[in-house]
Amino acid sequence: TEGGGTIAQLPEDDHNSNNNLTVGDRVVYGSLGSYAEYTTVPISKLVPVPPDLDMPTAVACMTQGLTAHYLSSSVGAGIARPGDWVLIYSVGSGTGQWTAQMCTQRGYRVIGTTSLGKAEAYDSEDDAATSLKCERLIVLENAPGKSYADYASVDIPSKVLQLTDGEGCKLVIDGVGKSTYETSLACLAKRGLFVSFGNASGAVPAFPPLRLLPQSAYLTRPKLNEYVATREELMGRATELFGWVRDGTLKITVDKVMDLEDVALGHEYVEEGKSRGKILYKV
């Protein structure tokens, strides 16, 4: 989990010599644990927060925002180009919400999926698609008794082929996992890339490489840490991300800010598919 706050203490050696950080600086970090009043974080993983950016927004950027940044800019480089179709699941919240905005910004034609419950928060389906930065939006029924989408409620591959004039998608960005990987494979264009980056419904089971043969397709299973592996890469992505947030290019939704003692309620809220943005905890 990501976190943020002010620096309480720095090491006395020279490890900070190239980072220009001081006690009291506002900083954020990602994926290192944050359910505590104090955390120990490697200096190289701390990102200074610009003076005109509030802390909740900066914290919200660190995992989902940076993940969306590498998904939209790096993973499909050389495979997808501006003007190509991209399928992104769960654009109504979480990483999908960020990724749809960034892919649209980079010139991709985005098809997004969302649940009926989240789509109904907008005046119309077209309004939802516009607000979620999708050229086309596939609205799925809610799973019985749940707030999250039932991915079997719509024939997504048929819908995708219809929307793309039979072409399919050059990128399929899938954070759902077990429930959608078959659909993802069926939605790929020739020489398209299946990006399986999450396991919201469970891990994707093993399948033979021959499954990629019909479209001469590619498969990758990336993780954020490998795309912010150096200080230079981390700061480059974070600086660009903060800039887009500050100038209004990216719309960030912080759904709830809860007390840390209510963390179990927050987890239940996310697991039930009710979230429409970032869930943060304050200490």
Coordinates of C-alpha atoms in Angstrom, one line a residue:
T1 CA 0.0 0.0 0.0
E2 CA 1.1 3.5 -0.8
G3 CA 1.5 6.3 1.8
G4 CA 2.6 9.8 2.4
G5 CA 3.4 12.3 5.1
T6 CA 6.3 14.4 6.4
I7 CA 9.8 13.2 6.9
A8 CA 10.5 12.6 10.7
Q9 CA 14.1 11.5 10.5
L10 CA 16.8 11.0 7.9
P11 CA 20.0 8.8 8.1
E12 CA 23.1 10.4 9.2
D13 CA 25.3 9.0 6.4
D14 CA 25.5 10.3 2.9
H15 CA 22.7 8.3 1.4
N16 CA 20.6 11.4 1.0
S17 CA 23.3 13.5 -0.7
N18 CA 21.7 13.2 -4.2
N19 CA 18.0 13.5 -3.1
N20 CA 17.9 16.9 -1.5
L21 CA 15.4 15.9 1.2
T22 CA 15.2 17.4 4.6
V23 CA 13.2 16.6 7.8
G24 CA 9.7 18.1 7.5
D25 CA 9.5 17.7 3.7
R26 CA 6.2 16.3 2.4
V27 CA 6.7 13.1 0.6
V28 CA 4.8 10.1 -0.8
Y29 CA 5.9 6.5 -1.7
G30 CA 4.3 3.4 -3.2
S31 CA 3.9 -0.3 -2.4
L32 CA 6.0 -0.4 0.8
G33 CA 3.3 -0.6 3.5
S34 CA 1.6 2.3 5.2
Y35 CA -0.9 1.1 7.8
A36 CA 1.1 2.8 10.6
E37 CA 1.8 6.1 12.2
Y38 CA 5.5 5.9 11.2
T39 CA 7.1 3.9 8.3
T40 CA 10.6 3.2 7.3
V41 CA 11.1 3.9 3.6
P42 CA 14.3 3.8 1.4
I43 CA 15.3 7.4 0.5
S44 CA 15.4 6.5 -3.2
K45 CA 11.7 5.6 -3.1
L46 CA 10.5 8.9 -1.6
V47 CA 8.9 11.4 -4.0
P48 CA 8.6 15.0 -2.9
V49 CA 5.1 16.5 -3.1
P50 CA 4.8 19.8 -5.0
P51 CA 3.7 22.7 -2.8
D52 CA 0.5 23.2 -4.8
L53 CA -0.6 19.5 -4.6
D54 CA -2.6 18.3 -1.6
M55 CA -1.4 15.2 0.2
P56 CA -4.5 12.9 -0.5
T57 CA -4.2 13.5 -4.2
A58 CA -0.5 12.9 -4.2
V59 CA -0.9 9.6 -2.3
A60 CA -3.6 8.5 -4.6
C61 CA -1.2 8.9 -7.6
M62 CA 1.5 6.6 -6.3
T63 CA 0.2 3.0 -7.1
Q64 CA -2.7 3.3 -9.4
G65 CA -1.4 6.4 -11.1
L66 CA 2.1 5.1 -11.7
T67 CA 0.7 1.7 -12.8
A68 CA -1.6 3.4 -15.3
H69 CA 1.4 5.5 -16.5
Y70 CA 3.5 2.5 -17.4
L71 CA 0.6 0.6 -18.8
S72 CA -0.3 3.5 -21.2
S73 CA 3.3 4.5 -22.1
S74 CA 5.7 1.6 -21.8
V75 CA 4.1 -1.9 -22.0
G76 CA 2.7 -1.6 -25.4
A77 CA 5.4 0.6 -27.0
G78 CA 6.1 -0.6 -30.5
I79 CA 2.9 -2.7 -30.7
A80 CA 0.1 -0.2 -30.3
R81 CA 0.2 3.3 -31.9
P82 CA -2.1 6.3 -31.7
G83 CA -5.3 5.6 -33.4
D84 CA -5.3 1.9 -32.4
W85 CA -8.1 0.4 -30.3
V86 CA -7.5 -0.5 -26.7
L87 CA -9.8 -2.4 -24.4
I88 CA -9.6 -1.5 -20.7
Y89 CA -11.7 -3.2 -18.0
S90 CA -13.2 -1.5 -15.0
V91 CA -12.9 2.1 -16.1
G92 CA -15.4 3.3 -13.5
S93 CA -12.8 3.1 -10.7
G94 CA -9.3 2.1 -9.7
T95 CA -6.4 1.7 -12.0
G96 CA -8.8 1.3 -15.0
Q97 CA -10.1 4.8 -14.4
W98 CA -6.6 6.3 -14.6
T99 CA -5.5 4.1 -17.5
A100 CA -8.4 5.1 -19.7
Q101 CA -7.6 8.8 -19.3
M102 CA -3.9 8.3 -20.1
C103 CA -4.5 6.1 -23.1
T104 CA -7.0 8.6 -24.5
Q105 CA -4.5 11.3 -23.9
R106 CA -1.9 9.4 -25.8
G107 CA -4.2 9.1 -28.8
Y108 CA -5.5 5.5 -28.4
R109 CA -9.2 4.7 -29.1
V110 CA -10.4 3.4 -25.8
I111 CA -13.2 0.8 -25.3
G112 CA -13.9 0.6 -21.5
T113 CA -16.1 -1.7 -19.5
T114 CA -18.0 -0.8 -16.3
S115 CA -20.8 -2.1 -14.2
L116 CA -24.4 -0.9 -14.6
G117 CA -24.3 0.4 -11.0
K118 CA -21.4 2.8 -11.8
A119 CA -22.8 3.8 -15.2
E120 CA -26.1 4.8 -13.6
A121 CA -24.3 7.5 -11.7
Y122 CA -24.2 9.5 -15.0
D123 CA -27.0 11.1 -16.9
S124 CA -26.6 8.6 -19.8
E125 CA -24.3 6.0 -21.2
D126 CA -22.8 8.5 -23.6
D127 CA -22.2 10.9 -20.6
A128 CA -20.6 8.1 -18.7
A129 CA -18.3 7.3 -21.7
T130 CA -17.3 10.9 -22.1
S131 CA -16.7 11.4 -18.4
L132 CA -14.6 8.2 -18.2
K133 CA -12.6 9.2 -21.3
C134 CA -13.7 6.3 -23.5
E135 CA -14.7 6.4 -27.1
R136 CA -17.0 3.4 -26.5
L137 CA -18.3 2.0 -23.2
I138 CA -19.5 -1.5 -22.6
V139 CA -21.9 -1.5 -19.7
L140 CA -22.2 -4.9 -17.8
E141 CA -24.8 -6.1 -15.5
N142 CA -23.9 -6.2 -11.8
A143 CA -23.1 -9.6 -10.4
P144 CA -26.1 -11.0 -8.5
G145 CA -26.4 -9.2 -5.2
K146 CA -23.1 -7.3 -5.8
S147 CA -21.9 -3.9 -6.9
Y148 CA -19.2 -5.2 -9.2
A149 CA -19.6 -6.3 -12.9
D150 CA -20.7 -9.6 -14.1
Y151 CA -18.3 -10.2 -17.0
A152 CA -20.4 -13.0 -18.5
S153 CA -23.5 -10.7 -18.8
V154 CA -22.4 -9.3 -22.1
D155 CA -20.7 -11.0 -25.1
I156 CA -17.7 -8.7 -24.9
P157 CA -15.7 -10.2 -27.8
S158 CA -18.6 -9.8 -30.2
K159 CA -19.2 -6.3 -29.0
V160 CA -15.6 -5.4 -29.4
L161 CA -15.4 -6.8 -32.9
Q162 CA -18.6 -4.9 -33.8
L163 CA -17.1 -1.6 -32.4
T164 CA -13.8 -2.1 -34.2
D165 CA -15.2 -3.2 -37.5
G166 CA -13.9 -6.7 -37.0
E167 CA -10.4 -5.5 -36.2
G168 CA -10.1 -6.2 -32.5
C169 CA -7.9 -4.4 -30.0
K170 CA -4.1 -3.9 -30.3
L171 CA -3.9 -3.7 -26.5
V172 CA -6.1 -5.4 -23.9
I173 CA -5.3 -4.1 -20.5
D174 CA -6.8 -6.6 -18.0
G175 CA -6.6 -6.2 -14.2
V176 CA -9.5 -8.5 -13.5
G177 CA -7.6 -11.8 -14.1
K178 CA -9.3 -15.2 -13.9
S179 CA -12.8 -14.1 -14.9
T180 CA -11.7 -12.2 -18.1
Y181 CA -8.6 -13.7 -19.6
E182 CA -10.5 -15.9 -22.1
T183 CA -12.4 -12.8 -23.1
S184 CA -9.2 -10.8 -23.4
L185 CA -7.6 -13.3 -25.7
A186 CA -10.7 -13.3 -27.9
C187 CA -10.7 -9.5 -28.2
L188 CA -7.1 -9.2 -29.5
A189 CA -6.3 -7.8 -33.0
K190 CA -3.7 -9.4 -35.2
R191 CA -0.3 -9.1 -33.4
G192 CA -2.1 -7.6 -30.4
L193 CA -0.8 -7.6 -26.8
F194 CA -2.7 -9.1 -23.9
V195 CA -1.5 -7.2 -20.8
S196 CA -2.5 -9.1 -17.7
F197 CA -1.5 -6.9 -14.8
G198 CA -3.9 -7.8 -12.0
N199 CA -5.8 -10.6 -10.2
A200 CA -9.0 -9.0 -8.9
S201 CA -11.0 -12.1 -9.6
G202 CA -8.1 -14.5 -9.0
A203 CA -4.9 -15.4 -10.9
V204 CA -5.0 -16.3 -14.5
P205 CA -4.5 -20.1 -14.8
A206 CA -1.7 -21.5 -16.9
F207 CA -2.6 -21.9 -20.6
P208 CA -0.5 -23.2 -23.6
P209 CA 1.3 -20.6 -25.8
L210 CA -0.6 -22.1 -28.7
R211 CA -3.6 -20.1 -27.5
L212 CA -1.8 -17.0 -28.9
L213 CA -1.4 -18.5 -32.3
P214 CA -4.6 -17.4 -34.1
Q215 CA -3.7 -13.7 -33.8
S216 CA 0.1 -14.1 -33.6
A217 CA -0.5 -12.4 -30.3
Y218 CA 1.8 -11.3 -27.4
L219 CA 1.3 -11.7 -23.7
T220 CA 2.9 -9.9 -20.8
R221 CA 2.4 -10.0 -17.1
P222 CA 4.1 -6.8 -15.8
K223 CA 4.4 -5.3 -12.3
L224 CA 4.9 -1.7 -11.2
N225 CA 8.3 -2.2 -9.4
E226 CA 10.0 -3.1 -12.7
Y227 CA 8.9 0.1 -14.3
V228 CA 10.1 2.4 -11.4
A229 CA 13.2 0.3 -10.8
T230 CA 15.5 3.3 -10.8
R231 CA 15.3 6.7 -9.1
E232 CA 15.4 8.4 -12.5
E233 CA 12.4 6.4 -13.8
L234 CA 10.4 6.8 -10.6
M235 CA 10.9 10.6 -10.6
G236 CA 10.3 10.9 -14.3
R237 CA 6.9 9.1 -14.1
A238 CA 5.8 10.8 -10.9
T239 CA 6.8 14.3 -12.2
E240 CA 4.8 13.8 -15.4
L241 CA 1.9 12.4 -13.4
F242 CA 1.8 15.2 -10.9
G243 CA 2.0 17.7 -13.8
W244 CA -1.1 16.3 -15.5
V245 CA -3.0 16.3 -12.2
R246 CA -2.0 19.9 -11.4
D247 CA -3.0 21.3 -14.9
G248 CA -6.3 19.4 -14.9
T249 CA -5.3 16.9 -17.7
L250 CA -6.0 14.0 -15.3
K251 CA -9.1 13.8 -13.1
I252 CA -8.4 12.1 -9.8
T253 CA -11.3 10.7 -7.7
V254 CA -10.7 10.2 -4.0
D255 CA -13.8 8.2 -3.1
K256 CA -13.3 8.1 0.7
V257 CA -10.9 9.1 3.4
M258 CA -11.3 6.9 6.4
D259 CA -9.7 6.6 9.8
L260 CA -7.1 3.8 10.0
E261 CA -9.1 2.0 12.7
D262 CA -11.8 1.5 10.0
V263 CA -9.5 -0.2 7.6
A264 CA -11.6 -3.4 7.6
L265 CA -14.7 -1.4 6.5
G266 CA -12.6 0.1 3.7
H267 CA -11.5 -3.3 2.5
E268 CA -15.0 -4.6 2.5
Y269 CA -16.1 -1.6 0.5
V270 CA -13.5 -2.2 -2.2
E271 CA -14.1 -6.0 -2.3
E272 CA -17.9 -5.4 -2.8
G273 CA -17.1 -3.3 -5.9
K274 CA -18.6 -0.1 -4.4
S275 CA -15.6 2.1 -4.8
R276 CA -15.6 4.8 -7.5
G277 CA -12.1 6.0 -6.8
K278 CA -9.2 5.9 -4.3
I279 CA -9.8 4.8 -0.7
L280 CA -7.4 6.5 1.7
Y281 CA -6.8 6.1 5.4
K282 CA -5.6 8.9 7.7
V283 CA -3.6 8.5 10.9

